[in-house]
Amino acid sequence: QYVILNSLASIIFDLTGHHGIVVNCSGEAGASKSTTLYTAASLWGDPVMWPINGTNRGATANARSQRMATNANLPTCVDEITNMLPKEAVDMVMGVTQPGHRLRLTTEGVERKQDDSYKSSIMISTANSSLHSMVSTDNASGTAGSMRVFEIKFRAQHVHSKAEADEYLRQLKLHHGHIGEIFAHFVIQHRASVATRLHKVMAEIDAVANITSAERFWSADIAAVQV
């Protein structure tokens, strides 16, 4: 439920004052990580086509970056980053938390005009291994990257049969993209009150959990999801 709600929380994450965070689903195979990712994606669009292929033969680092810039404040879903190299994982996580896309120069050395603009959003990813472990290397960037990852350990619950799971995915593919639009309309119409509520909840979480400056991304994500 927390992961799925991050899909909606993405469009109000900007109100926390931050530009992004990675929410990673880690754990054993068959624990419904990808199904959860598809459900989160289905709030905005096609549950299978919305997520990015996170394998080494899938999207490149530049492609992921461009997709996030295109999505702006909509969530970016990346399925299966298990085999991502630690350095690439750190670069991805640090890039998610930045406000804009990379700058490019023309052949004359002049800054190229950018088609995309400011972004602030949540990336939802899946992996069999821990993303925290991938980015927590013995250097400052690894530690900083780890603090920008909110990870949830998935365990197989065995509450549904394979036939029920297959039917659930079929239904997602038939009925998707409605909730996000309705939610976005509400946020736009009530932006000021949503912002006030979010700031209040974030302050409460900071106080109750004694959040430090290094943990600010976790606090912001929890508050956005709760609101």
C-alpha positions as CSV (number, residue, x, y, z in Angstrom):
1,Q,0.0,0.0,0.0
2,Y,2.8,2.4,0.9
3,V,4.6,1.8,-2.5
4,I,1.3,2.2,-4.5
5,L,0.5,5.5,-2.7
6,N,3.9,6.8,-3.6
7,S,2.6,6.9,-7.2
8,L,0.1,9.6,-6.2
9,A,2.4,11.2,-3.6
10,S,4.9,12.0,-6.5
11,I,2.9,15.0,-7.7
12,I,2.9,16.7,-4.3
13,F,6.5,15.7,-3.4
14,D,7.6,19.1,-4.8
15,L,5.7,20.8,-1.9
16,T,8.2,19.2,0.6
17,G,11.0,21.3,-0.9
18,H,12.8,18.2,-2.3
19,H,13.3,17.1,-5.9
20,G,13.1,13.4,-5.6
21,I,13.6,10.1,-3.8
22,V,13.9,6.4,-4.8
23,V,11.4,4.0,-3.2
24,N,12.8,0.5,-3.8
25,C,11.0,-2.8,-3.4
26,S,13.6,-5.5,-2.6
27,G,13.2,-9.1,-1.7
28,E,12.8,-12.7,-2.9
29,A,11.2,-13.7,-6.2
30,G,7.4,-14.2,-6.1
31,A,6.9,-11.6,-3.4
32,S,4.7,-9.4,-5.7
33,K,7.3,-6.6,-6.2
34,S,6.6,-6.3,-9.9
35,T,2.8,-6.6,-9.4
36,T,3.0,-3.8,-6.8
37,L,5.0,-1.7,-9.3
38,Y,2.5,-2.4,-12.1
39,T,-0.3,-1.3,-9.7
40,A,1.4,1.9,-8.9
41,A,2.0,2.6,-12.6
42,S,-1.7,1.8,-13.4
43,L,-2.9,4.9,-11.5
44,W,-1.5,7.0,-14.3
45,G,-1.3,4.8,-17.4
46,D,-0.7,1.4,-18.9
47,P,0.6,-0.8,-16.0
48,V,3.1,-2.6,-18.3
49,M,4.2,0.1,-20.7
50,W,4.6,2.9,-18.0
51,P,7.5,1.2,-16.1
52,I,11.0,1.3,-17.5
53,N,13.0,-1.9,-18.1
54,G,15.8,-1.6,-15.5
55,T,17.9,-4.5,-16.7
56,N,21.3,-3.9,-18.2
57,R,19.8,-4.6,-21.7
58,G,16.9,-2.3,-20.9
59,A,16.9,1.5,-20.6
60,T,20.3,3.3,-20.6
61,A,21.2,5.8,-17.8
62,N,20.4,8.7,-20.2
63,A,17.1,7.2,-21.1
64,R,16.1,6.9,-17.5
65,S,17.1,10.5,-16.9
66,Q,15.2,11.7,-20.0
67,R,12.1,9.8,-18.9
68,M,12.2,11.5,-15.4
69,A,12.6,14.9,-17.1
70,T,9.6,14.1,-19.3
71,N,7.5,12.9,-16.5
72,A,8.3,16.1,-14.5
73,N,6.4,15.4,-11.3
74,L,4.7,12.1,-12.3
75,P,6.3,8.9,-10.8
76,T,8.9,7.1,-12.8
77,C,8.7,3.3,-12.3
78,V,11.8,1.1,-13.0
79,D,11.4,-2.7,-12.9
80,E,14.4,-4.9,-12.0
81,I,17.6,-3.1,-11.2
82,T,19.2,-6.1,-9.5
83,N,22.3,-6.2,-11.7
84,M,22.9,-2.5,-11.8
85,L,26.6,-1.7,-11.0
86,P,27.1,0.2,-7.6
87,K,28.5,3.3,-9.3
88,E,25.6,3.5,-11.7
89,A,23.2,3.0,-8.8
90,V,24.7,5.9,-6.9
91,D,24.6,8.1,-10.0
92,M,20.9,7.1,-10.6
93,V,19.9,7.9,-7.0
94,M,21.8,11.2,-6.8
95,G,20.3,12.2,-10.2
96,V,16.7,11.5,-9.0
97,T,17.1,14.1,-6.3
98,Q,18.3,16.8,-8.6
99,P,15.8,19.5,-9.9
100,G,16.6,19.4,-13.6
101,H,18.0,17.5,-16.5
102,R,21.6,17.5,-17.6
103,L,23.0,20.4,-19.6
104,R,24.2,19.9,-23.2
105,L,26.4,22.1,-25.4
106,T,26.2,22.6,-29.1
107,T,29.2,21.9,-31.4
108,E,30.1,25.6,-30.9
109,G,30.3,25.2,-27.2
110,V,27.1,27.1,-26.5
111,E,24.6,25.7,-24.0
112,R,21.8,23.9,-25.9
113,K,18.2,25.0,-25.4
114,Q,16.4,22.6,-23.1
115,D,13.0,21.2,-24.0
116,D,12.4,19.9,-20.5
117,S,12.2,22.0,-17.3
118,Y,12.1,21.7,-13.5
119,K,11.1,18.3,-12.1
120,S,10.4,16.9,-8.7
121,S,9.1,13.3,-8.5
122,I,9.4,9.9,-6.9
123,M,11.1,6.9,-8.6
124,I,9.7,3.5,-7.7
125,S,12.0,0.6,-8.4
126,T,12.2,-3.2,-7.8
127,A,15.2,-5.4,-7.2
128,N,15.9,-8.8,-5.7
129,S,18.8,-7.3,-3.8
130,S,19.0,-4.3,-1.6
131,L,19.5,-0.9,-3.2
132,H,20.9,0.4,0.1
133,S,23.6,-2.3,-0.1
134,M,24.4,-1.2,-3.7
135,V,24.9,2.4,-3.0
136,S,26.3,2.2,0.5
137,T,30.0,2.1,-0.5
138,D,32.8,3.4,1.6
139,N,32.7,6.9,0.2
140,A,30.7,10.1,0.8
141,S,28.6,9.8,-2.4
142,G,27.5,6.2,-1.4
143,T,26.4,7.3,2.1
144,A,24.6,10.4,0.6
145,G,22.9,8.2,-2.0
146,S,21.7,5.7,0.7
147,M,19.9,8.5,2.5
148,R,18.0,9.2,-0.6
149,V,16.6,5.6,-0.8
150,F,13.5,4.5,1.1
151,E,13.6,0.7,0.9
152,I,10.8,-1.8,1.7
153,K,11.6,-5.5,2.1
154,F,9.0,-7.8,0.4
155,R,8.3,-11.3,1.6
156,A,6.1,-13.8,-0.2
157,Q,2.7,-13.8,1.6
158,H,1.1,-16.7,-0.3
159,V,-2.4,-15.1,0.0
160,H,-3.4,-15.5,-3.7
161,S,-3.2,-18.3,-6.1
162,K,-1.4,-17.9,-9.4
163,A,-4.7,-17.8,-11.3
164,E,-5.9,-15.0,-9.0
165,A,-2.7,-13.0,-9.6
166,D,-3.0,-13.5,-13.3
167,E,-6.6,-12.3,-13.3
168,Y,-5.6,-9.2,-11.2
169,L,-3.0,-8.2,-13.9
170,R,-5.5,-8.7,-16.6
171,Q,-7.9,-6.4,-14.9
172,L,-5.2,-3.8,-14.4
173,K,-4.5,-3.8,-18.1
174,L,-8.2,-3.2,-18.8
175,H,-8.8,-0.5,-16.3
176,H,-6.0,2.0,-15.8
177,G,-5.2,5.7,-15.9
178,H,-8.3,7.0,-14.2
179,I,-7.3,7.6,-10.5
180,G,-4.3,9.7,-11.3
181,E,-6.2,12.2,-13.4
182,I,-8.9,12.7,-10.7
183,F,-6.3,13.1,-8.0
184,A,-4.3,15.6,-10.1
185,H,-7.4,17.7,-10.6
186,F,-8.0,17.8,-6.9
187,V,-4.4,18.8,-6.1
188,I,-4.4,21.6,-8.6
189,Q,-7.7,23.0,-7.4
190,H,-6.7,22.8,-3.7
191,R,-2.9,23.3,-4.0
192,A,-2.6,25.8,-1.1
193,S,-4.5,23.6,1.4
194,V,-2.6,20.5,0.3
195,A,0.7,22.3,0.8
196,T,-0.4,23.5,4.3
197,R,-1.5,20.0,5.2
198,L,1.8,18.5,3.9
199,H,4.0,20.9,5.8
200,K,2.1,20.3,9.0
201,V,2.3,16.5,8.7
202,M,6.0,16.6,7.8
203,A,6.7,18.8,10.9
204,E,4.9,16.3,13.1
205,I,6.9,13.4,11.6
206,D,10.1,15.2,12.1
207,A,9.3,15.9,15.8
208,V,7.9,12.4,16.6
209,A,10.7,10.5,14.9
210,N,13.4,13.0,15.8
211,I,14.4,13.2,12.1
212,T,17.9,14.5,11.4
213,S,19.0,16.6,8.5
214,A,20.4,13.5,6.8
215,E,17.0,11.7,7.0
216,R,15.1,14.6,5.5
217,F,14.2,12.7,2.3
218,W,12.6,9.8,4.3
219,S,10.5,12.3,6.3
220,A,9.4,14.0,3.2
221,D,8.4,10.8,1.5
222,I,6.4,9.5,4.5
223,A,4.6,12.8,4.8
224,A,3.7,13.0,1.1
225,V,2.4,9.4,1.2
226,Q,0.4,10.1,4.4
227,V,-1.2,13.2,3.0
